Short mmCIF file of C-alpha atoms and ligand atoms in Angstrom, two decimals:
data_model
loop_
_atom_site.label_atom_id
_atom_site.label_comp_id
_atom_site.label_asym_id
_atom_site.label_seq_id
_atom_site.Cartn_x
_atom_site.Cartn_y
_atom_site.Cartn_z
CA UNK N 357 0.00 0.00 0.00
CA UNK N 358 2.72 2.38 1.27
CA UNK N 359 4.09 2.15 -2.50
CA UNK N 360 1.38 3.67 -4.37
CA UNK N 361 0.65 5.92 -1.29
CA UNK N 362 0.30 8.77 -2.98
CA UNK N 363 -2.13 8.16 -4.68
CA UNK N 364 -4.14 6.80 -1.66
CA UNK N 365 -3.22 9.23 0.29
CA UNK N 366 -6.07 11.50 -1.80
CA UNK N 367 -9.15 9.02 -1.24
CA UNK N 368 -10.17 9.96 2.22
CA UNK N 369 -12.76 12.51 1.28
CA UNK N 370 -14.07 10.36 -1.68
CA UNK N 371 -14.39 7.16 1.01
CA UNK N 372 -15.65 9.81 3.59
CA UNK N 373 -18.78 10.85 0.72
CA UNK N 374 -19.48 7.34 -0.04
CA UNK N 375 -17.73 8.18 -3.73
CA UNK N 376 -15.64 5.13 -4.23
CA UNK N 377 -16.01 1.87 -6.04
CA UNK N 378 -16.48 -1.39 -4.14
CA UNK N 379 -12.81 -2.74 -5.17
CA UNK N 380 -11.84 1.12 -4.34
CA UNK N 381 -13.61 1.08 -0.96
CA UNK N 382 -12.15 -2.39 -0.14
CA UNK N 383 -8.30 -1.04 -0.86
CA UNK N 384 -8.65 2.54 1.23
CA UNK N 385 -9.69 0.58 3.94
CA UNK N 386 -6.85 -1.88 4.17
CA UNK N 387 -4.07 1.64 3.58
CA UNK N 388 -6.83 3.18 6.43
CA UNK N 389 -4.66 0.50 8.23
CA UNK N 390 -1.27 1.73 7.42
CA UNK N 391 -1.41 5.15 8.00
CA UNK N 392 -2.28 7.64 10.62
CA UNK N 393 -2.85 10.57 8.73
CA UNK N 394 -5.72 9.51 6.40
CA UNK N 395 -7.29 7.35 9.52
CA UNK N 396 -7.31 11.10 11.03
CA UNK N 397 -8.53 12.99 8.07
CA UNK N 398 -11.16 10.51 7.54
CA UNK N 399 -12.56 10.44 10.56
CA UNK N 400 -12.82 14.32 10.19
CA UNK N 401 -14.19 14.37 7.32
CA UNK N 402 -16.86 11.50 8.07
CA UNK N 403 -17.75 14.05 10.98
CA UNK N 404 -18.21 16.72 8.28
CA UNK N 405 -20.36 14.84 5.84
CA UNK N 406 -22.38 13.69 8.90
CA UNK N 407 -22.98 17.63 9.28
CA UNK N 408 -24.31 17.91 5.82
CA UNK N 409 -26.98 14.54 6.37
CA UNK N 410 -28.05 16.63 10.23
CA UNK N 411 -28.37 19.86 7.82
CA UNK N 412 -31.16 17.79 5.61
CA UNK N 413 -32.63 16.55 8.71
CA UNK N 414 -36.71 15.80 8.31
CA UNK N 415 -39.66 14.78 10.81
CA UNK N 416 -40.49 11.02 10.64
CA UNK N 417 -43.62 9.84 9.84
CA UNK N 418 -45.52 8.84 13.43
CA UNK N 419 -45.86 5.41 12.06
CA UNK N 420 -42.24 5.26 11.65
CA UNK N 421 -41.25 4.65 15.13
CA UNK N 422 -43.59 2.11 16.42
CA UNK N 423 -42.70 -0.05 13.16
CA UNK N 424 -38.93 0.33 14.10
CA UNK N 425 -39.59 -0.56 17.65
CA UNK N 426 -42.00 -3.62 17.05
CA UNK N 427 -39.39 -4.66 14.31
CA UNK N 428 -36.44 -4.65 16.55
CA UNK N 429 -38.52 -7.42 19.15
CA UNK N 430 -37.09 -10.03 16.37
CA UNK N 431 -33.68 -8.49 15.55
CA UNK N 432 -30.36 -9.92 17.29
CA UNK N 433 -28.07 -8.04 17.86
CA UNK N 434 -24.56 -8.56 16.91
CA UNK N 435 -22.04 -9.20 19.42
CA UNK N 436 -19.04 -7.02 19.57
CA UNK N 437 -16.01 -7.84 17.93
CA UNK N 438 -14.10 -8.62 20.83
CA UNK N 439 -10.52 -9.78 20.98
CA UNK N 440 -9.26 -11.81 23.61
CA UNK N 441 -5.87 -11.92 25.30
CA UNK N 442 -5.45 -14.91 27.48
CA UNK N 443 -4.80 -14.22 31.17
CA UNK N 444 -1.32 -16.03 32.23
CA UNK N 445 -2.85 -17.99 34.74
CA UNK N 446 -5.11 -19.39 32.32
CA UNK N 447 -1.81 -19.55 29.68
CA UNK N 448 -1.80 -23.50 29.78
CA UNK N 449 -5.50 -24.23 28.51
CA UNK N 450 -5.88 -21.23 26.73
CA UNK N 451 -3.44 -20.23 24.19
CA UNK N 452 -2.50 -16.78 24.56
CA UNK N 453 -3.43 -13.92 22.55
CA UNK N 454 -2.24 -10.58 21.94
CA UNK N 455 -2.22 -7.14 20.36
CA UNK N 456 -2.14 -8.48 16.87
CA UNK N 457 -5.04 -10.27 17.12
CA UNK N 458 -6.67 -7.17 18.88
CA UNK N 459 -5.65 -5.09 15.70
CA UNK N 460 -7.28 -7.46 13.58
CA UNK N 461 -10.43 -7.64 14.94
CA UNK N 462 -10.79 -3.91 14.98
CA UNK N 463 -9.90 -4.18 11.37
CA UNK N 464 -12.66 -6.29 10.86
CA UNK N 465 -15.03 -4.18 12.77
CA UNK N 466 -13.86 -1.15 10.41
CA UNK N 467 -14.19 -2.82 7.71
CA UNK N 468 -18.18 -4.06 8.79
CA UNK N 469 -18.26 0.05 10.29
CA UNK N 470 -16.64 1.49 7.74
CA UNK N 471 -15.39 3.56 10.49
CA UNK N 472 -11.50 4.71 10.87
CA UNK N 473 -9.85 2.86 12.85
CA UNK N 474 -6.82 4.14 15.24
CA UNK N 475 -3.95 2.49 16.26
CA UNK N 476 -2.08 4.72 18.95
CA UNK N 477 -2.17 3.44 22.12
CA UNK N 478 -2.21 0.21 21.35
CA UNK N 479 -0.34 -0.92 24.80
CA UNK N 480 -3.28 0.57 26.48
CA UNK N 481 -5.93 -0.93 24.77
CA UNK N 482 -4.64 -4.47 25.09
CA UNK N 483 -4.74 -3.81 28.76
CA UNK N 484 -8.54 -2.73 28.81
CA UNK N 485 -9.61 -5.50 26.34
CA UNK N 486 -7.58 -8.13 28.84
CA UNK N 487 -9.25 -7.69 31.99
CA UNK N 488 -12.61 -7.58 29.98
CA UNK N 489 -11.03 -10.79 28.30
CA UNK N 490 -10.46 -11.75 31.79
CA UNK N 491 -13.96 -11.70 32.87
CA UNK N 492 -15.23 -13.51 29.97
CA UNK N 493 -12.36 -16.33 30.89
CA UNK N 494 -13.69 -16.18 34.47
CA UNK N 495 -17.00 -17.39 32.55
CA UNK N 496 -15.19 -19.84 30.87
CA UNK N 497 -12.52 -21.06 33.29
CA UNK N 498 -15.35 -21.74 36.16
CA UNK N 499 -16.64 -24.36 33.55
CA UNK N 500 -13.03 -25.71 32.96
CA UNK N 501 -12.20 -26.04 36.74
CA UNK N 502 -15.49 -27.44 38.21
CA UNK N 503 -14.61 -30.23 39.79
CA UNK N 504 -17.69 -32.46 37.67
CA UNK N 505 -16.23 -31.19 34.18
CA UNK N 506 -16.86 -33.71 31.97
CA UNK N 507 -15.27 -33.70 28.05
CA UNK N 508 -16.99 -35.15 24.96
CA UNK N 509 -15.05 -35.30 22.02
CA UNK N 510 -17.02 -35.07 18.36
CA UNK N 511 -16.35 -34.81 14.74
CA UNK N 512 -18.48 -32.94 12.29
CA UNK N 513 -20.25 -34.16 9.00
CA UNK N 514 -17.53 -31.35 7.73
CA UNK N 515 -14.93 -32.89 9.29
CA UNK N 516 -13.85 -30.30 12.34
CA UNK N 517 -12.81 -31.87 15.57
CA UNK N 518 -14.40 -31.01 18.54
CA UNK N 519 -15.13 -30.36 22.13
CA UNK N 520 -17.28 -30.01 24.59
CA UNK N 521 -17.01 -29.60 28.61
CA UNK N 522 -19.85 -29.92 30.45
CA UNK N 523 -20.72 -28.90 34.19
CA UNK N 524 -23.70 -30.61 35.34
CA UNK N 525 -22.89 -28.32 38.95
CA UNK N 526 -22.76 -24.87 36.81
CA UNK N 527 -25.54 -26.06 34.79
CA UNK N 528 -23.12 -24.55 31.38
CA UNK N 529 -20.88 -25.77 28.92
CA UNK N 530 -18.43 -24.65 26.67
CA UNK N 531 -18.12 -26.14 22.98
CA UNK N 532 -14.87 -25.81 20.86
CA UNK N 533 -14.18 -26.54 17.21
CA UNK N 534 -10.95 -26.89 15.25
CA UNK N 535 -10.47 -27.32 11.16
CA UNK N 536 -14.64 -25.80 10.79
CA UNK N 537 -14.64 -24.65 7.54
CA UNK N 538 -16.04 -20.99 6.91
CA UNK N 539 -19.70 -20.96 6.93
CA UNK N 540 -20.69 -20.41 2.99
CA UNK N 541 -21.71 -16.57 2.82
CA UNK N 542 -24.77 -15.13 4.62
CA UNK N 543 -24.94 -18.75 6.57
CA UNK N 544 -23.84 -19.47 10.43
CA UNK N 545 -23.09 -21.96 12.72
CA UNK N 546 -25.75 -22.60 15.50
CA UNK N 547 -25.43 -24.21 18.43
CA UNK N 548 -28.36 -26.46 19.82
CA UNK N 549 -28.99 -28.48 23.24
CA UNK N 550 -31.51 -30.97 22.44
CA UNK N 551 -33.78 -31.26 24.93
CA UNK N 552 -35.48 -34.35 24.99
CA UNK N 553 -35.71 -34.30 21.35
CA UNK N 554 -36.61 -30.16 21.17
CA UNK N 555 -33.50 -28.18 19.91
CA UNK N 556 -33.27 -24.81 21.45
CA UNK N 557 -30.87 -22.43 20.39
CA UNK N 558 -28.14 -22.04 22.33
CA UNK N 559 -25.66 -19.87 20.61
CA UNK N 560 -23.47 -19.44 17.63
CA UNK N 561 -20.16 -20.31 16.39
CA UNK N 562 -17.89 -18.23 13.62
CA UNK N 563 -14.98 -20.27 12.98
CA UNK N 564 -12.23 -22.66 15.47
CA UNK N 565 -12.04 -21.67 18.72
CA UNK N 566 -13.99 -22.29 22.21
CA UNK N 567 -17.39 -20.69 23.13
CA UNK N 568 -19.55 -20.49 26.10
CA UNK N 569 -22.82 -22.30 25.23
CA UNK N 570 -25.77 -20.09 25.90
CA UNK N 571 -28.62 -21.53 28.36
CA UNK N 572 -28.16 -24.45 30.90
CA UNK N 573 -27.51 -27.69 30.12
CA UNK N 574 -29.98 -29.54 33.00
CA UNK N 575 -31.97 -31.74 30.99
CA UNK N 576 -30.02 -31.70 27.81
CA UNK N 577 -29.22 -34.83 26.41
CA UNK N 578 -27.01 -33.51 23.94
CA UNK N 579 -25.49 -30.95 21.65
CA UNK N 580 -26.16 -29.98 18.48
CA UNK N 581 -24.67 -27.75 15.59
CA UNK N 582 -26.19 -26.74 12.15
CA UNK N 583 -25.57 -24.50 9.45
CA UNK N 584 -28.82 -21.62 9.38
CA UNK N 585 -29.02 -18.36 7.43
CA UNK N 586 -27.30 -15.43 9.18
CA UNK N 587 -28.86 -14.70 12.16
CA UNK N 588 -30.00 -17.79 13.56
CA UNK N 589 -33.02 -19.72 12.93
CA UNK N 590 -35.06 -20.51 16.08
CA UNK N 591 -35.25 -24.29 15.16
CA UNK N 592 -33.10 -26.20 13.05
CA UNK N 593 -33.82 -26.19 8.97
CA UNK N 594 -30.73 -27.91 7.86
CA UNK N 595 -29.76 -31.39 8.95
CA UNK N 596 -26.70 -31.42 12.35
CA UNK N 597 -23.64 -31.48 11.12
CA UNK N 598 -23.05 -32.65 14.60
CA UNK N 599 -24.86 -34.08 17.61
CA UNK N 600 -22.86 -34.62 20.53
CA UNK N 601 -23.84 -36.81 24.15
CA UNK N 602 -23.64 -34.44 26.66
CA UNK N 603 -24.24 -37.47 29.56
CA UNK N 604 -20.97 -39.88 28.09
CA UNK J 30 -13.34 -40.85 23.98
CA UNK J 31 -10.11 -39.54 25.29
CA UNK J 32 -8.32 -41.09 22.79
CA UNK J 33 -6.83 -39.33 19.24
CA UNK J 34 -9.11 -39.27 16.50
CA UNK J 35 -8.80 -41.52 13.98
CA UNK J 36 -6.61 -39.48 11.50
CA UNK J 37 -4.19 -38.63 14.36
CA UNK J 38 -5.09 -34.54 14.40
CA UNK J 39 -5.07 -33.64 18.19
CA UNK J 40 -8.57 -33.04 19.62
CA UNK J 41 -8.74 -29.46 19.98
CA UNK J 42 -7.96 -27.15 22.73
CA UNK J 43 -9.79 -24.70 24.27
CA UNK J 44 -9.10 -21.13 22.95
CA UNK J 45 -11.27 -17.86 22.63
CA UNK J 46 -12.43 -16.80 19.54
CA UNK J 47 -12.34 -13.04 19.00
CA UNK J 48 -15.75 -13.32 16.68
CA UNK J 49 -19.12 -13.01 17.48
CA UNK J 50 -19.15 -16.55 18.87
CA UNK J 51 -16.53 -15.10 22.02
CA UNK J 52 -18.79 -12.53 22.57
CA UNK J 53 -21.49 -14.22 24.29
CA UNK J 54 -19.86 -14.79 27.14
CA UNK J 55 -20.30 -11.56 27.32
CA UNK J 56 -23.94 -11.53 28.11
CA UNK J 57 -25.13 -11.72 31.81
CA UNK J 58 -25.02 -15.03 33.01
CA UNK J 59 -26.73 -16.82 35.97
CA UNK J 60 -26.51 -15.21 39.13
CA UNK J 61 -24.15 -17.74 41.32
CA UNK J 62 -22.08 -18.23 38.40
CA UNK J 63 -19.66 -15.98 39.22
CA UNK J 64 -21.37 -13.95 36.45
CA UNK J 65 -18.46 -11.21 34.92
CA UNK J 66 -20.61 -7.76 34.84
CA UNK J 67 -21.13 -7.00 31.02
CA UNK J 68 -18.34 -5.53 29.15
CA UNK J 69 -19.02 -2.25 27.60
CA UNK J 70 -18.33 -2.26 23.88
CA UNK J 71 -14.49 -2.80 22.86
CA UNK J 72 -12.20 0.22 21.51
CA UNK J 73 -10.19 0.30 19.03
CA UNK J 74 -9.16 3.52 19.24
CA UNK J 75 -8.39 6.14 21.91
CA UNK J 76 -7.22 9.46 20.26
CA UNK J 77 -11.10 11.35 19.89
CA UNK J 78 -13.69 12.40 21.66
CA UNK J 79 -17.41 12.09 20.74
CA UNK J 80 -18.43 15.83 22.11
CA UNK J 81 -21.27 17.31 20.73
CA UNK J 82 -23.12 13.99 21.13
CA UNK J 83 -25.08 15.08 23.51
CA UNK J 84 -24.89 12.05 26.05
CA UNK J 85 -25.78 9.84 23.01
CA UNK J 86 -22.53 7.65 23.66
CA UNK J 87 -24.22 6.79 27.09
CA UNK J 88 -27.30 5.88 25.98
CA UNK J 89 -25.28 3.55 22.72
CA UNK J 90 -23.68 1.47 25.51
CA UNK J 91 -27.42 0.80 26.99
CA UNK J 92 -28.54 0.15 23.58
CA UNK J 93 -26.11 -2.26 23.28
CA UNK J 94 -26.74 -4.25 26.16
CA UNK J 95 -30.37 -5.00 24.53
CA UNK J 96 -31.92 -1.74 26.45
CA UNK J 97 -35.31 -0.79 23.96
CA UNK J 98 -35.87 1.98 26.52
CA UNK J 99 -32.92 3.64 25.25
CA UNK J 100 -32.80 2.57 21.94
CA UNK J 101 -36.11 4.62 21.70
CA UNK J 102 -34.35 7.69 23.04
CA UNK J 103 -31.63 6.95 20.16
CA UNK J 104 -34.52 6.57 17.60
CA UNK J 105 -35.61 10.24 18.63
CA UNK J 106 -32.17 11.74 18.19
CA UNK J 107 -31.08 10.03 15.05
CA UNK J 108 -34.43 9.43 13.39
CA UNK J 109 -34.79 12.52 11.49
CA UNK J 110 -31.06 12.84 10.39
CA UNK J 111 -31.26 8.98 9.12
CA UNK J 112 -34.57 9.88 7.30
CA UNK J 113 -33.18 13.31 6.17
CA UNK J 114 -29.98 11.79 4.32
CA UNK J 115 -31.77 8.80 2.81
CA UNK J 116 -34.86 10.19 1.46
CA UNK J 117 -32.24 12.82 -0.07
CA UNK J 118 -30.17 10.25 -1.64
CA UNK J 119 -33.19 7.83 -2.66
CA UNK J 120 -35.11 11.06 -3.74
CA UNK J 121 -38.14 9.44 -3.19
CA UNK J 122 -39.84 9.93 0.09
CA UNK J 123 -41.80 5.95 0.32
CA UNK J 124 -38.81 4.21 -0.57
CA UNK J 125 -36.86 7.16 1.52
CA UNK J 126 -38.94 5.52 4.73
CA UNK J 127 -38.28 2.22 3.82
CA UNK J 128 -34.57 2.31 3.91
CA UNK J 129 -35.07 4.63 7.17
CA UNK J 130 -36.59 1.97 9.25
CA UNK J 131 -33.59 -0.38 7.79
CA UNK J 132 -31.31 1.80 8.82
CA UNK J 133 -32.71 2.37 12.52
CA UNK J 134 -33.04 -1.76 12.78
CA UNK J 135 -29.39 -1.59 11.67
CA UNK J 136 -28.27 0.81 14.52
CA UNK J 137 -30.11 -1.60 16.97
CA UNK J 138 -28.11 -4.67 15.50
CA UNK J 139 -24.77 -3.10 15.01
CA UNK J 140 -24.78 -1.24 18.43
CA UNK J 141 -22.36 -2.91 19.83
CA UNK J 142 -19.66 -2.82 16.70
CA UNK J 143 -20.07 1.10 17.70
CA UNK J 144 -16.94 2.36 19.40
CA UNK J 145 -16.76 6.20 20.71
CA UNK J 146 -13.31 6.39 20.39
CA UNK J 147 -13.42 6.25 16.62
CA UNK J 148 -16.27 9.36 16.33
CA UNK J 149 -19.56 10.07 17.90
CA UNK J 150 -23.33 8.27 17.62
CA UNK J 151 -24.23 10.63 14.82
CA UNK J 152 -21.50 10.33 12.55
CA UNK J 153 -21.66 6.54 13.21
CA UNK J 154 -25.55 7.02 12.18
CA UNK J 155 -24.92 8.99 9.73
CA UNK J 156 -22.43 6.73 7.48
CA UNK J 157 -24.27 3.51 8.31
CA UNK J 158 -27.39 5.97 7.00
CA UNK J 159 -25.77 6.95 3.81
CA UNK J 160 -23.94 3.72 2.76
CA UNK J 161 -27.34 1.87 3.04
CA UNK J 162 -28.72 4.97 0.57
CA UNK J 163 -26.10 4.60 -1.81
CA UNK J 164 -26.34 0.80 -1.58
CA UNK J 165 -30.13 1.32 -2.22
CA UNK J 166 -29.74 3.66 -5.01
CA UNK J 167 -26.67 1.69 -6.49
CA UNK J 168 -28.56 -1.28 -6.67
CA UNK J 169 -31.51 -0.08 -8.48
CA UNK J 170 -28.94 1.53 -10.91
CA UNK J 171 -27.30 -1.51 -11.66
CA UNK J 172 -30.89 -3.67 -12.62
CA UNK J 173 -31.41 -0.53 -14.47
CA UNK J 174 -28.65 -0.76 -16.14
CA UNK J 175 -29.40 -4.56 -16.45
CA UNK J 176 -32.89 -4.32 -18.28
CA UNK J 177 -31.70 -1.56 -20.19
CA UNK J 178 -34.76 0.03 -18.92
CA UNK J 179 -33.02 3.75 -18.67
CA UNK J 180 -30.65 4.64 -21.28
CA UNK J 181 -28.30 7.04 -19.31
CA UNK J 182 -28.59 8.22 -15.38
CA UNK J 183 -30.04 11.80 -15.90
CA UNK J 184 -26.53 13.67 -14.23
CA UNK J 185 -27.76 17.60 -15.08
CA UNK J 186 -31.18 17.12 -14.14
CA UNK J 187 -29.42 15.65 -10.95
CA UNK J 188 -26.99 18.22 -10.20
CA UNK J 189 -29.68 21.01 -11.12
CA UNK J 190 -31.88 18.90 -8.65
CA UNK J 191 -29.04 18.92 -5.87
CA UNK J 192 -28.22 22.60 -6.36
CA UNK J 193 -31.47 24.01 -5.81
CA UNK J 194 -32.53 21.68 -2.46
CA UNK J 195 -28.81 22.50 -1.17
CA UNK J 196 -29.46 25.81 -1.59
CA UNK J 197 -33.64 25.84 -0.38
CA UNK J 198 -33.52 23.09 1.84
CA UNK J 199 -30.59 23.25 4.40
CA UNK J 200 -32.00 23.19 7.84
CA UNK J 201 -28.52 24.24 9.09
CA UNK J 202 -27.56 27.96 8.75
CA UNK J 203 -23.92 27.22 9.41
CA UNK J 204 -24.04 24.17 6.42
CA UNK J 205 -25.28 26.74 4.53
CA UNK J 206 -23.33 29.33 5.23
CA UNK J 207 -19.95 26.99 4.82
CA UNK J 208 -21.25 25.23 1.57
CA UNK J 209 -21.37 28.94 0.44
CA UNK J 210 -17.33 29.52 1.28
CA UNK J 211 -16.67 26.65 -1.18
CA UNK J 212 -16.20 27.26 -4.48
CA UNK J 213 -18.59 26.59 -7.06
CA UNK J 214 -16.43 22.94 -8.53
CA UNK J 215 -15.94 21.98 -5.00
CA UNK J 216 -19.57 22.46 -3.79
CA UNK J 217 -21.08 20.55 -6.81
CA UNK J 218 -18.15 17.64 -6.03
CA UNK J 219 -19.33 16.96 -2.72
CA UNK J 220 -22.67 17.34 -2.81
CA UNK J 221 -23.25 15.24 -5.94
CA UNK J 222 -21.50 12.82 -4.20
CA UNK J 223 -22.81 12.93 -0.56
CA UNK J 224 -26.70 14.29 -1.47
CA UNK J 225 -27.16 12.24 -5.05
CA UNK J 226 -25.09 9.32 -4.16
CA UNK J 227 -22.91 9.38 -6.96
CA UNK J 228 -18.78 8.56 -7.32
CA UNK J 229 -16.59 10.34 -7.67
CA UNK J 230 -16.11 9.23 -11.44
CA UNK J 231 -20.04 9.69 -12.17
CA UNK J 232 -19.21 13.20 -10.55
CA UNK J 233 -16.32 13.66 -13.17
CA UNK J 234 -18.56 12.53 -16.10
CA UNK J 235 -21.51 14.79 -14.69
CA UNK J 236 -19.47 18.05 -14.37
CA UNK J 237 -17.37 16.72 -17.64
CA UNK J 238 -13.84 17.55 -15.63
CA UNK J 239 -11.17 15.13 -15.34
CA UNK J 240 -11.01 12.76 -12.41
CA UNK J 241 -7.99 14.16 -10.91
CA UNK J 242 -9.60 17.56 -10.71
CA UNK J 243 -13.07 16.09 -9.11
CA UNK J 244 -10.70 14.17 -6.46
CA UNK J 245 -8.72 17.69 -5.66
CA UNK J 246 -11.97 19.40 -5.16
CA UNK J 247 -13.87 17.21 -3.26
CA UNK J 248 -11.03 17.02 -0.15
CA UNK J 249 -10.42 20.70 -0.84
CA UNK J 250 -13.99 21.42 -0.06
CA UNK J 251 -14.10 19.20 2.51
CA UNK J 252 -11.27 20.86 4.14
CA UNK J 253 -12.95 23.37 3.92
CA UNK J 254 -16.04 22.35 5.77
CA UNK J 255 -14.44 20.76 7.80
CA UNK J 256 -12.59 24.01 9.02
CA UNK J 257 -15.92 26.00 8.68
CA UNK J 258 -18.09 24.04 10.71
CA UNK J 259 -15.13 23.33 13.35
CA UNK J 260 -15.24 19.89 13.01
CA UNK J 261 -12.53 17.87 15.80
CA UNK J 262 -12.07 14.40 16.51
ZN1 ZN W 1418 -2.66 7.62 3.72
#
């Protein structure tokens, strides 16, 4: 990027207007990377053209807002990309994780945004996002460590390995996957716990890595995974790729 | 069922995923647990502030945590911006709505992908607003273009379009007044591309100047603006 920089030096008002090409768009936001200056100028000038949409400003319709409101009642919401940096005591079980990892999730969330995206204080920032990372491993570890932690092993239709530890005591679980392929585009993983033959959702997975299974797992027999259009599905319409014995 | 699998890959070890799927232990969990308090919404940035927001970065954070109660207070400060910018770049006030109420479903799903430290609620709001208009508009260009149905995207009639509302219907004195200080190729730049939606090469083709010219212009105006209105981060 840095080689043609001049040139791309020039886009930030164009990608701040919504004036470039896709393939143009794609490429100013990987040099948005790379280099402070334009990260600065367009986050300026995304400030300014936000002054010219407030300057056109108009009164919704009444009806507007009660359709937004009843809509949202069957919206998730996205999680926030998070990265994670391991906490040392947890080093052994959980492979550590730092600032480059962090950078690359806030790429990705620019990228999504289409926000800039700063890197100073980058030293900082790993700091805040590890005790929240902390916290989430407190989640996680409490699974790990209970003392009736029991481990399944699986293998999916699609041929990723995988894991899950249970605490019947907790009443959680935690699932982990390695060699998933990427879910084909506008698809997801879903997590299930089959209740006595009723699978309730209970969560999502992107891609390898470990996951806190969402809901307790009294009464679940077992767990399930499927692909579903983005967003989740709130029963299963594709066959498991994976169903799992919580009680081996 | 300890042992290796059967092609001799290691079963796989626990690690945290820094996608969506990570994430949800970030949600409250059952009291007892030792349930971590929700973490606020990560930052990938630390240089700005978000002033001028008017406590909207607050109320975000709520919005994120699933709080409709606040995400109603962020409808009524955002609502009529969001409308404003996408019934100007749809130009038509029914499809203008449409996109509206995607755009306000958007800001409830994305809210937690929205980080202060990168610029405040409204300019978030504002370029999820217009990318979704010039998505909108973009995409009923290109099955236009498909089916042949138009012959050739009307630029005058746009610009003439643009020009008058820009200079009839600004709500904002000090827009006005700063669109004014630009001169007359940078003021039809930007706001053929940020009102009508168009790039910066449809801009070159609609004011018949070369590209490099139309790029000049458009960040010298901006600069401009951007000075004129006082714009920080
Ligand atoms: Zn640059």
């Amino acid at each position: 990027m840095k080689h043609h920089a001049s040139d791309a030096h020039t886009l930030a008002a164009a990608y701040a207007l919504g004036a470039l090409e896709p393939d143009e768009r794609r490429e100013f936001t990987a040099h948005l990377r790379e280099c402070q200056a334009c990260r600065q100028e367009a986050a300026e000038f995304e400030a300014t053209a936000a002054r010219l949409a407030a300057a056109v400003s108009q009164a919704p319709p009444p009806a507007l807002k009660p359709a937004v409101m009843s809509a949202i009642d069957g919206v998730r919401q996205l999680p926030p990309r998070v990265a994670t940096t391991a906490p040392s005591r947890l080093s052994g079980v959980l492979r550590r994780r730092a600032v480059p990892l962090a950078l690359a999730a806030c790429v990705a969330a620019a990228a999504l945004g289409g926000v800039a995206v700063w890197q100073t204080q980058q030293n900082r920032e790993a700091e805040q996002r590890a005790g929240r990372a902390e916290q989430r491993l407190d989640a996680i570890s409490s699974i790990l460590a209970a003392p009736d932690a029991r481990t399944v092993h699986g293998r999916t239709s699609n041929g990723a390995l995988t894991t899950v530890v249970s605490s019947p005591a907790r009443d959680r679980a935690v699932f982990t996957a390695a060699g998933l392929p990427a879910p084909a585009g506008g698809t997801t993983y879903q997590l299930w716990l089959d209740h006595d033959g009723t699978m309730r959702p209970a969560g999502f997975v992107d891609g390898d890595g470990t996951v806190l299974i969402e809901g307790g797992t009294a009464g679940a027999e077992a767990v399930g995974l499927t692909v579903e259009p983005d967003g989740g599905s709130p029963r299963p319409t594709t066959a498991p790729l994976l169903l799992m014995p919580l009680t081996a | 069922m300890d042992d290796s699998p059967p092609d001799g890959r290691a079963w796989p070890r626990l690690r945290l995923l820094t996608s969506g799927a990570a994430a949800q232990v970030n949600r409250p969990l059952p009291s007892g647990a030792g349930a971590p308090a929700p973490a606020p919404a990560p930052a990938c940035a630390s240089a700005s502030s978000s002033a001028g927001d008017g406590g909207l970065a607050e109320v975000m954070e709520k919005v994120a945590h699933g709080d409709k109660q606040a995400f109603s207070v962020l409808y009524d400060a955002l609502a009529p911006l969001v409308l404003g910018i996408v019934v100007r770049v749809v130009r038509d006030r029914a499809q203008g709505e449409e996109v509206a109420q995607e755009v306000m479903i958007e800001l409830w799903r994305q809210a937690a992908r929205y980080r202060p430290e990168a610029g405040s609620v409204t300019t978030w709001a504002g370029t999820i607003a217009h990318r979704r208009a010039v998505d909108r508009v973009r995409s009923a260009q290109a099955s236009a273009d498909r089916e042949q149905a138009q012959a050739s995207r009307e630029h005058h009639t746009a610009f003439d379009e643009v020009a008058e509302q820009v200079e009839t219907r600004l709500e904002s004195e000090q827009v006005r007044r700063c669109l004014s200080g630009l001169t007359e190729l940078q003021r039809q730049a930007v706001t053929l591309a940020y009102y009508r939606g168009l790039t910066y090469r449809e801009v070159a083709e609609t004011l018949r100047t070369p590209l490099p010219t139309i790029k000049t212009r458009m960040r010298d105006g901006l600069i401009r603006l951007r000075d004129c209105m006082g714009v920080t981060t």
